[in-house]
Amino acid sequence: MDPYVYTELQQANDIRLLDLYPGAYNEPLSGTLRPVSLDQDNDFEAISYVWGPDVKDCAIEIEGWRINITSSLNSALKRLRLQDKTRTLWADALCINQTDNEEKSRQVRLMAQIYGKAARVLAYLGDDADGSERAQPLIERMASRILFDKGPEGALARQALKADDLSPVAALVRRPWFQRAWIIQEFVIAKDVQMFFGSSELHWKIFYQAIDNTFSFDELSLVRKESDRDKRALTSSGAIAFSTLDMGRDKSFTSLLELFDLFQDKQATRARDHLFALLSLACDGEDSGFDPDYIESLGSIVRRYAAVFVRRGETFTLLATAGLGPRPSLYPSWIPDWTTKRSTRFSPGVGSSTATYGAAGATELCARYDRDADELIMRGILFDQVDKIITLSHRPLDYLPLNEERDQASYLEKCDAAVQALPSYPTGDSLFDVQWRTLIGDRTEDGSELNEEDRDRMRQSYLSCRENLKVRLPNYADNRIETKDFLTGADGYDFESAAFYGMASHVTMCVTKGGYIGLVPKNAIEGDWISVLHGCPVPFVLRKSTERDGDIFQLVQKVYVHGIMSGELLLDDRVKEQEIRLH
């Protein structure tokens, strides 16, 4: 059978639909492809599935011609095919000419209309595996409202599920479908979604309610063996991913830059699809600067997207998630790598990601992208340089052996020594207050600015937890202790947990050449510059480039420096503003 030859779509809003002919599961697939306009009413369903490996070892007959397809699409079509009548479907790998990059680029822009106009989306999670044939009745029981009954019926229902083996449900949630980048728009935009796995099918609301209930009832824990840490992590990731999708159906769409950050852990077969898959969900995704392109190089696409964000005044949001990472990047340091999950970024204040500052005062953002030089040009202040960095163990702060707890105490002692070595603080604050306020980013637990009552409470909490370190540490010579319990200070404020949360987020204390104290990311080095960029509420660490001549810098990350977080530098006549170029 000769290969099928696609005919060109004539109008901008034209798509192809697959009329899938009826047949039994094991019979060969056959059907026809026909062009239709999205401007007209069309009765069809859209398929959401995982592409899997790009090995097209199966085929479907289209009007006497052959189109090779992947085994995953082959399984989906066979499962969804009806036995007694034709079913009209839209499946991207068939309905888009995959050999025509220009057509692919145009069709991606129509995805929102396609999934929005489909009568429903058919989410195919894959064939039966890992006991999934037993999952449907379990899911239906897990979604039951009786679980919330406070009487004996609810208790019996919960205990019965606790006694059951829920591993088939856990295995289902771990399937790749939940982690795909493209399914975000396919699920969120759809009028309705029916979920298929093997011979089973469920309405998405039942599936969602069951997964959501696992967060409410300990009896519904999907992975019960403490030793199954990998399974637990993957199951939790899938459950959270599904919860996030459901939230998307109820909320107004946000900006593309925010979506990149929200869904950074999603997976895609092609790196560029991390960018294209979210366009239909973004409130600003229609900008022509975001047009998909399957011919342009990935590096060029990423820079094109970044240039749009700069042009639209989103430079700070861009910089806040960018910076030098542990591995070399293909992009300038001021552009995040949106094609992969990024390492944790320090977010001053330490205790909350919602803390706000005003380091740049009332200055307006001044930024432009020099495409020829591949540099971001901004206005700002090169304020000071990092002189000393306080080192700390890089191990996580979950359950720590005593010698690591001693490392924590040693770290605080090193902070003491560094701070007390200063003759005074440039702002006139007491060195003691500078130290404890810096450790928590000078903010409350919820990120609010400290008032006098907060300061008194936290100062006392700091004193209390330091005394606890002295008194309690020798008593735990042969035990492992939980850091959270160990580090609780007075008045219920978990001071050291807040401080060490920042350390766990790749931050440590530093002293600048001008005698300022701050919190910098752990990849900062001595000699790095502290900068305040116009229009940016927090300072940044910059590093003089070794790759380019002149005063060209690379972005490291955000930083907290005590005494310059509220626009103080803008009031100092001795401070000079200048052009700052980043690459």
XYZ file of C-alpha atoms in Angstrom:
583
model
C 0.000 0.000 0.000
C 1.462 3.347 -1.065
C 1.933 6.240 1.386
C -0.909 8.748 1.757
C -0.244 12.190 0.253
C -1.776 15.098 2.156
C -3.536 17.827 0.175
C -2.864 21.389 1.288
C -5.424 23.096 3.511
C -6.871 26.097 1.688
C -8.058 28.497 4.401
C -6.465 29.761 7.616
C -9.157 28.144 9.800
C -9.255 24.824 7.941
C -8.437 21.579 9.743
C -8.767 17.894 8.881
C -11.053 15.442 10.641
C -10.655 11.670 10.714
C -13.736 9.587 10.004
C -12.668 6.357 11.699
C -14.532 3.401 10.223
C -16.127 0.846 12.577
C -14.438 -2.428 13.408
C -13.485 -4.907 16.090
C -10.460 -4.153 18.289
C -8.050 -6.472 16.450
C -9.088 -5.477 12.918
C -6.845 -3.110 10.888
C -7.593 0.586 11.202
C -9.158 2.428 8.286
C -10.918 5.678 7.622
C -10.869 8.896 5.675
C -9.443 12.388 6.229
C -11.553 15.353 5.166
C -10.961 19.111 5.414
C -13.456 21.237 7.331
C -13.561 24.837 8.492
C -13.589 25.791 12.153
C -15.876 28.648 11.125
C -18.625 26.068 10.646
C -20.288 23.682 13.085
C -18.658 20.256 13.053
C -19.546 17.264 15.199
C -16.303 15.634 16.340
C -14.315 14.495 19.364
C -10.642 15.280 19.990
C -8.127 12.746 21.283
C -5.641 13.516 24.069
C -2.886 10.932 24.385
C 0.845 10.466 24.905
C 2.863 10.397 21.693
C 5.578 8.206 23.143
C 8.648 7.215 21.093
C 8.582 8.568 17.539
C 8.699 5.101 16.002
C 5.897 4.642 13.472
C 5.658 0.859 13.351
C 1.860 0.722 12.904
C -0.408 1.976 10.120
C -3.907 3.149 9.268
C -5.473 2.879 5.814
C -6.826 6.184 4.534
C -8.854 5.848 1.320
C -6.667 3.022 0.073
C -3.410 4.739 1.093
C -1.196 4.139 4.129
C -0.216 6.488 6.940
C 2.316 5.134 9.409
C 1.512 5.888 13.042
C 3.054 5.238 16.458
C 1.986 2.303 18.579
C 0.490 4.702 21.149
C -1.833 6.305 18.577
C -2.618 2.856 17.158
C -3.731 1.676 20.620
C -5.782 4.832 21.198
C -7.618 4.565 17.866
C -8.369 0.875 18.338
C -9.705 1.509 21.838
C -11.852 4.456 20.770
C -13.117 2.975 17.485
C -16.809 2.006 17.547
C -17.938 -1.423 16.368
C -21.152 -0.387 14.651
C -20.659 3.124 13.244
C -18.109 5.657 12.086
C -16.583 7.908 14.750
C -15.322 11.366 13.792
C -12.132 12.325 15.592
C -9.347 14.868 15.589
C -5.901 13.431 16.359
C -2.923 15.725 15.897
C -0.507 13.140 14.470
C -2.983 12.255 11.695
C -4.946 15.427 11.104
C -1.848 17.610 10.825
C 0.653 16.868 8.073
C 3.655 16.125 10.264
C 6.085 16.493 7.361
C 4.981 20.092 6.704
C 6.550 22.335 9.347
C 4.739 25.427 8.102
C 1.375 23.698 8.443
C 2.293 22.484 11.925
C 3.136 26.031 12.973
C -0.223 27.321 11.711
C -2.261 24.491 13.200
C -0.775 24.963 16.681
C -2.413 28.394 16.693
C -5.789 26.679 16.152
C -5.474 24.250 19.067
C -7.683 26.281 21.394
C -10.476 26.368 18.819
C -10.101 22.665 18.023
C -10.295 21.457 21.616
C -12.851 24.106 22.513
C -15.207 23.172 19.656
C -14.879 19.408 20.066
C -18.015 17.832 21.565
C -15.683 16.320 24.138
C -12.069 15.316 24.597
C -11.218 11.619 24.848
C -8.219 11.278 27.167
C -6.515 7.969 26.463
C -4.109 7.035 29.269
C -2.900 3.779 27.682
C -3.552 0.048 27.616
C -4.281 -2.120 30.642
C -1.184 -2.508 32.801
C -0.213 -2.745 36.481
C -3.674 -3.968 37.471
C -5.485 -1.017 35.861
C -8.422 -3.306 35.051
C -9.137 -3.183 38.802
C -8.764 0.607 39.051
C -12.193 1.790 37.893
C -14.284 0.331 40.767
C -11.652 1.526 43.239
C -11.758 5.042 41.796
C -15.540 5.125 41.951
C -15.437 4.136 45.625
C -12.673 6.661 46.323
C -14.845 9.398 44.793
C -17.909 8.533 46.882
C -19.447 11.260 49.044
C -20.026 8.678 51.771
C -16.352 9.082 52.723
C -17.227 12.491 54.185
C -19.978 11.028 56.377
C -18.969 11.529 60.008
C -21.040 8.585 61.156
C -20.388 4.831 61.057
C -21.092 4.509 57.319
C -18.317 6.940 56.452
C -15.909 5.271 58.859
C -16.648 1.839 57.388
C -16.175 3.105 53.835
C -12.831 4.702 54.691
C -11.588 1.644 56.567
C -12.606 -0.624 53.695
C -10.530 1.436 51.280
C -7.652 1.466 53.735
C -7.747 -2.343 53.706
C -7.839 -2.445 49.889
C -4.852 -2.500 47.584
C -4.932 0.922 45.882
C -1.733 0.342 43.910
C -3.628 0.059 40.557
C -4.877 3.624 41.056
C -1.413 4.815 42.063
C 0.094 3.201 38.955
C -2.523 4.905 36.804
C -1.734 8.331 38.254
C 1.953 7.740 37.521
C 1.306 7.320 33.802
C 3.012 9.809 31.459
C -0.279 11.385 30.345
C -0.447 13.391 33.571
C 2.975 14.947 32.908
C 2.559 15.921 29.231
C 2.795 19.608 28.359
C 0.149 19.429 25.628
C -2.558 17.884 27.810
C -2.791 21.098 29.833
C -4.649 22.952 27.082
C -6.374 19.810 25.835
C -7.922 19.283 29.261
C -8.494 22.869 30.370
C -10.120 24.135 27.166
C -12.335 21.084 26.579
C -16.102 21.288 27.038
C -16.025 17.855 28.616
C -13.471 15.066 29.137
C -13.923 11.298 29.232
C -10.917 9.304 30.443
C -10.014 5.883 28.992
C -7.506 3.303 30.206
C -7.500 -0.193 28.806
C -11.096 -1.457 28.726
C -12.227 1.059 31.371
C -13.585 4.584 31.080
C -14.571 7.272 33.556
C -15.819 10.816 33.487
C -13.027 13.154 34.512
C -14.993 14.555 37.487
C -15.162 11.112 39.107
C -11.457 10.574 38.552
C -10.628 14.022 39.883
C -12.797 13.644 42.990
C -11.102 10.337 43.816
C -7.632 11.848 43.490
C -8.657 14.967 45.398
C -9.950 12.792 48.251
C -6.487 11.248 48.656
C -5.389 14.636 50.005
C -8.244 14.618 52.555
C -8.123 11.087 53.978
C -5.085 9.219 55.255
C -6.936 5.961 54.555
C -6.734 6.730 50.823
C -2.938 6.959 50.702
C -1.968 5.559 47.305
C 1.552 4.462 48.268
C 1.759 2.986 51.735
C 5.273 1.597 51.982
C 7.696 4.190 53.340
C 10.468 2.489 51.364
C 8.715 3.213 48.032
C 10.006 6.775 47.887
C 10.295 6.932 44.086
C 6.769 5.616 43.607
C 5.504 8.011 46.270
C 7.134 10.997 44.547
C 5.822 10.063 41.095
C 2.336 9.342 42.406
C 2.237 12.632 44.292
C 3.477 14.461 41.192
C 0.720 12.939 39.055
C -1.980 13.683 41.638
C -0.865 17.287 42.012
C -0.652 17.656 38.233
C -4.265 16.522 37.882
C -5.379 18.898 40.644
C -3.606 21.757 38.847
C -5.410 20.900 35.616
C -8.773 21.029 37.362
C -7.964 24.432 38.840
C -7.241 25.640 35.318
C -10.812 24.835 34.259
C -12.202 27.204 36.896
C -9.807 30.126 36.698
C -9.161 32.869 34.193
C -6.034 32.386 32.153
C -2.829 34.053 33.257
C 0.193 35.385 31.365
C 2.433 33.108 29.340
C 5.440 33.904 31.512
C 3.545 32.868 34.636
C 2.324 29.682 32.924
C 5.922 28.777 32.050
C 6.760 28.892 35.733
C 3.590 27.107 36.890
C 4.003 24.163 34.491
C 7.786 23.964 34.251
C 7.828 20.278 35.250
C 5.730 19.142 32.254
C 7.266 16.948 29.582
C 7.286 17.255 25.798
C 8.776 15.185 22.998
C 10.267 18.297 21.356
C 11.840 21.004 23.475
C 10.079 23.834 21.643
C 6.685 22.348 22.515
C 7.250 23.479 26.111
C 6.730 26.992 24.710
C 4.009 26.309 22.153
C 1.818 24.039 24.314
C 0.720 26.877 26.631
C -0.050 29.585 24.075
C -3.771 28.868 23.926
C -4.081 29.207 27.708
C -2.223 32.499 28.079
C -4.144 35.756 28.250
C -1.365 37.295 26.148
C -0.627 34.312 23.891
C -1.973 35.965 20.729
C 1.087 38.216 20.371
C 2.632 37.512 16.968
C 6.031 37.399 18.629
C 4.944 34.068 20.127
C 4.005 32.456 16.816
C 5.021 28.776 16.740
C 7.715 27.819 14.243
C 8.995 24.318 13.561
C 11.738 25.534 11.214
C 13.374 28.299 13.292
C 16.105 27.158 15.690
C 15.153 26.656 19.326
C 17.697 29.248 20.493
C 16.181 31.840 18.173
C 12.648 31.045 19.362
C 13.613 31.391 23.033
C 15.266 34.765 22.397
C 12.241 35.910 20.367
C 9.925 35.067 23.257
C 12.221 36.815 25.760
C 12.290 39.924 23.558
C 8.483 40.077 23.680
C 8.479 39.895 27.479
C 11.054 42.715 27.642
C 9.086 44.818 25.177
C 5.941 44.413 27.248
C 7.577 45.445 30.519
C 7.835 41.981 32.106
C 11.596 42.101 32.527
C 11.618 41.663 36.302
C 9.387 38.571 36.145
C 11.754 37.265 33.480
C 14.890 37.898 35.549
C 13.318 36.544 38.748
C 13.263 33.005 37.323
C 16.513 33.237 35.354
C 20.187 33.208 36.325
C 23.254 31.037 36.137
C 22.531 27.449 37.104
C 24.604 24.388 37.969
C 24.907 23.439 34.282
C 25.921 25.527 31.257
C 22.928 26.999 29.452
C 22.250 27.400 25.743
C 20.744 30.817 26.407
C 21.884 34.160 27.889
C 21.895 34.162 31.697
C 18.933 36.577 31.877
C 16.612 34.168 30.003
C 15.206 31.181 31.919
C 15.437 27.754 30.307
C 11.733 27.136 29.733
C 12.367 23.702 28.218
C 13.315 22.016 31.490
C 12.453 22.119 35.171
C 14.572 24.789 36.789
C 16.410 24.559 40.078
C 14.874 26.266 43.118
C 15.320 30.036 43.056
C 15.910 32.044 46.222
C 12.847 34.163 46.941
C 13.417 36.915 49.500
C 11.980 37.014 52.155
C 13.069 33.687 53.261
C 9.892 32.660 55.041
C 7.516 33.388 52.170
C 7.482 33.599 48.387
C 4.961 36.451 48.678
C 7.281 38.935 50.398
C 7.539 42.280 48.652
C 10.288 44.889 48.686
C 11.058 48.188 47.009
C 14.815 48.229 46.398
C 14.500 50.299 43.212
C 12.208 52.884 44.810
C 9.990 54.717 42.335
C 12.314 54.220 39.374
C 10.720 52.985 36.179
C 11.832 49.835 34.454
C 14.293 50.650 31.704
C 15.225 47.623 29.610
C 15.730 46.746 25.962
C 17.091 43.759 24.100
C 20.028 44.375 21.753
C 19.452 41.519 19.306
C 22.731 42.045 17.447
C 24.825 41.883 20.630
C 22.466 39.330 22.206
C 22.476 41.451 25.382
C 19.846 42.908 27.698
C 20.531 46.589 28.389
C 19.179 48.112 31.618
C 19.705 51.099 33.896
C 20.704 50.581 37.475
C 23.331 50.728 40.219
C 26.365 48.534 40.803
C 26.272 48.962 44.544
C 28.818 46.707 46.240
C 30.751 43.454 45.889
C 30.544 40.191 47.808
C 33.565 39.943 50.104
C 32.867 36.877 52.246
C 30.402 33.986 51.925
C 29.448 31.897 54.956
C 29.576 28.231 53.999
C 26.950 25.688 55.017
C 26.365 21.979 54.455
C 24.443 21.392 51.211
C 22.510 18.420 52.570
C 18.703 18.669 52.836
C 17.060 19.628 56.122
C 14.590 16.764 56.554
C 15.941 14.376 59.176
C 19.533 15.098 60.035
C 22.130 13.144 62.012
C 23.589 15.047 64.935
C 26.834 15.905 63.220
C 24.797 17.796 60.608
C 22.852 19.569 63.352
C 26.232 20.607 64.682
C 26.987 21.901 61.203
C 23.882 24.084 61.507
C 25.048 25.409 64.858
C 28.503 25.940 63.388
C 26.965 27.929 60.553
C 25.272 30.292 62.992
C 28.509 30.683 64.890
C 30.240 31.638 61.645
C 27.478 34.164 61.003
C 28.091 35.547 64.517
C 31.794 35.919 63.844
C 31.303 37.596 60.455
C 28.756 40.077 61.764
C 30.568 40.872 65.007
C 33.781 41.554 63.056
C 32.116 44.633 61.611
C 32.796 47.833 63.620
C 29.197 48.975 62.956
C 26.491 48.664 60.352
C 26.234 51.277 57.562
C 22.547 51.982 58.330
C 23.142 52.457 62.047
C 21.109 49.327 62.987
C 22.512 47.173 65.777
C 24.596 44.267 64.493
C 22.502 41.824 66.509
C 19.272 42.990 64.879
C 20.854 42.990 61.428
C 21.814 39.356 61.861
C 18.452 37.888 62.870
C 16.478 40.138 60.525
C 18.662 39.097 57.614
C 18.189 35.399 58.390
C 14.435 35.752 57.774
C 14.622 38.328 54.985
C 13.225 40.955 57.394
C 9.697 39.666 56.846
C 7.040 37.809 58.847
C 5.948 34.233 58.238
C 3.451 35.382 55.572
C 5.865 37.768 53.864
C 4.570 40.964 55.451
C 6.804 43.809 56.583
C 7.769 43.642 60.265
C 6.009 45.992 62.671
C 7.285 46.731 66.189
C 5.302 43.887 67.722
C 6.659 41.447 65.117
C 10.204 42.581 65.783
C 9.905 42.117 69.545
C 8.379 38.678 69.092
C 10.946 37.473 66.573
C 13.906 38.959 68.398
C 12.863 36.989 71.471
C 12.286 33.907 69.326
C 15.802 34.183 67.935
C 17.304 34.474 71.405
C 15.265 31.484 72.532
C 16.266 29.229 69.662
C 19.940 30.085 70.147
C 19.644 29.079 73.775
C 17.922 25.870 72.677
C 20.882 25.071 70.485
C 23.258 25.427 73.398
C 21.130 23.439 75.837
C 19.615 20.715 73.685
C 22.338 19.822 71.225
C 24.486 17.723 73.632
C 21.409 15.683 74.640
C 20.967 14.192 71.177
C 24.344 12.575 70.708
C 22.980 9.196 69.556
C 19.652 10.143 67.986
C 18.205 11.370 64.718
C 15.803 14.227 65.329
C 13.296 16.055 63.237
C 14.581 19.493 62.312
C 11.187 21.155 62.481
C 10.627 20.109 66.113
C 14.211 20.787 67.094
C 14.276 24.318 65.776
C 11.103 25.773 67.258
C 11.642 29.019 69.111
C 9.551 30.948 71.631
C 6.015 32.228 71.138
C 5.258 29.634 68.498
C 7.442 31.243 65.858
C 9.607 28.658 64.139
C 12.478 31.072 63.676
C 15.272 28.770 62.645
C 13.008 26.727 60.390
C 12.233 29.948 58.519
C 15.895 30.849 58.347
C 17.028 27.383 57.343
C 14.257 27.164 54.759
C 16.150 29.882 52.942
C 19.376 27.927 53.285
C 17.673 24.850 51.845
C 16.599 27.028 48.931
C 20.224 27.551 47.926
C 20.952 30.692 49.909
C 23.570 31.603 52.473
C 24.745 34.682 54.377
C 27.374 36.993 52.945
C 29.290 40.142 53.902
C 29.993 42.797 51.279
C 33.110 44.914 50.910
C 31.089 47.903 52.122
C 30.137 46.080 55.337
C 26.583 45.086 54.405
C 25.027 41.730 55.362
C 22.898 39.790 52.924
C 21.561 36.452 51.727
C 22.942 35.273 48.400
C 22.403 32.105 46.363
C 24.915 29.361 47.044
C 26.406 29.676 43.582
C 27.476 33.267 44.336
C 31.239 33.785 44.646
C 33.468 36.411 46.192
C 33.806 39.368 43.853
C 30.236 39.151 42.512
C 28.417 42.463 42.312
C 25.262 43.476 44.169
C 23.098 45.493 41.773
C 19.821 47.370 41.956
C 18.163 47.525 38.537
C 15.598 50.202 37.765
C 12.039 48.983 38.240
C 13.055 45.778 40.044
C 11.875 45.418 43.660
C 14.795 43.215 44.779
C 18.532 43.453 44.073
C 20.371 40.921 41.913
C 23.792 39.319 42.068
C 25.746 39.934 38.867
C 29.032 38.415 37.749
C 31.567 40.052 35.474
C 31.611 38.058 32.257
C 34.746 36.142 31.369
C 33.373 35.490 27.892
C 33.108 39.075 26.647
C 35.251 42.181 26.733
C 34.200 45.293 28.607
C 31.743 45.739 31.445
C 29.376 42.932 30.498
C 27.721 40.890 33.239
C 25.891 37.640 33.735
C 22.855 37.334 35.986
C 23.330 35.040 38.991
C 20.082 35.382 40.979
C 18.018 37.567 43.304
C 19.509 38.649 46.602
C 18.540 40.147 49.974
C 20.859 42.827 51.410
C 19.839 44.393 54.700
C 19.472 48.154 54.482
C 18.920 48.578 50.730
C 15.577 46.786 50.242
C 13.337 49.863 50.473
C 14.919 52.232 47.963
C 17.592 53.619 50.302
C 20.243 53.691 47.547
C 18.153 56.039 45.428
C 18.331 58.618 48.213
C 22.141 58.523 48.386
C 23.734 61.186 46.180
C 27.034 59.298 46.205
C 25.530 56.368 44.320
C 25.911 56.583 40.560
C 23.427 55.124 38.104
C 24.714 53.561 34.902
C 23.930 51.362 31.956
C 24.202 47.660 32.796
C 24.522 45.066 30.036
C 23.669 41.399 30.635
C 24.356 38.407 28.469
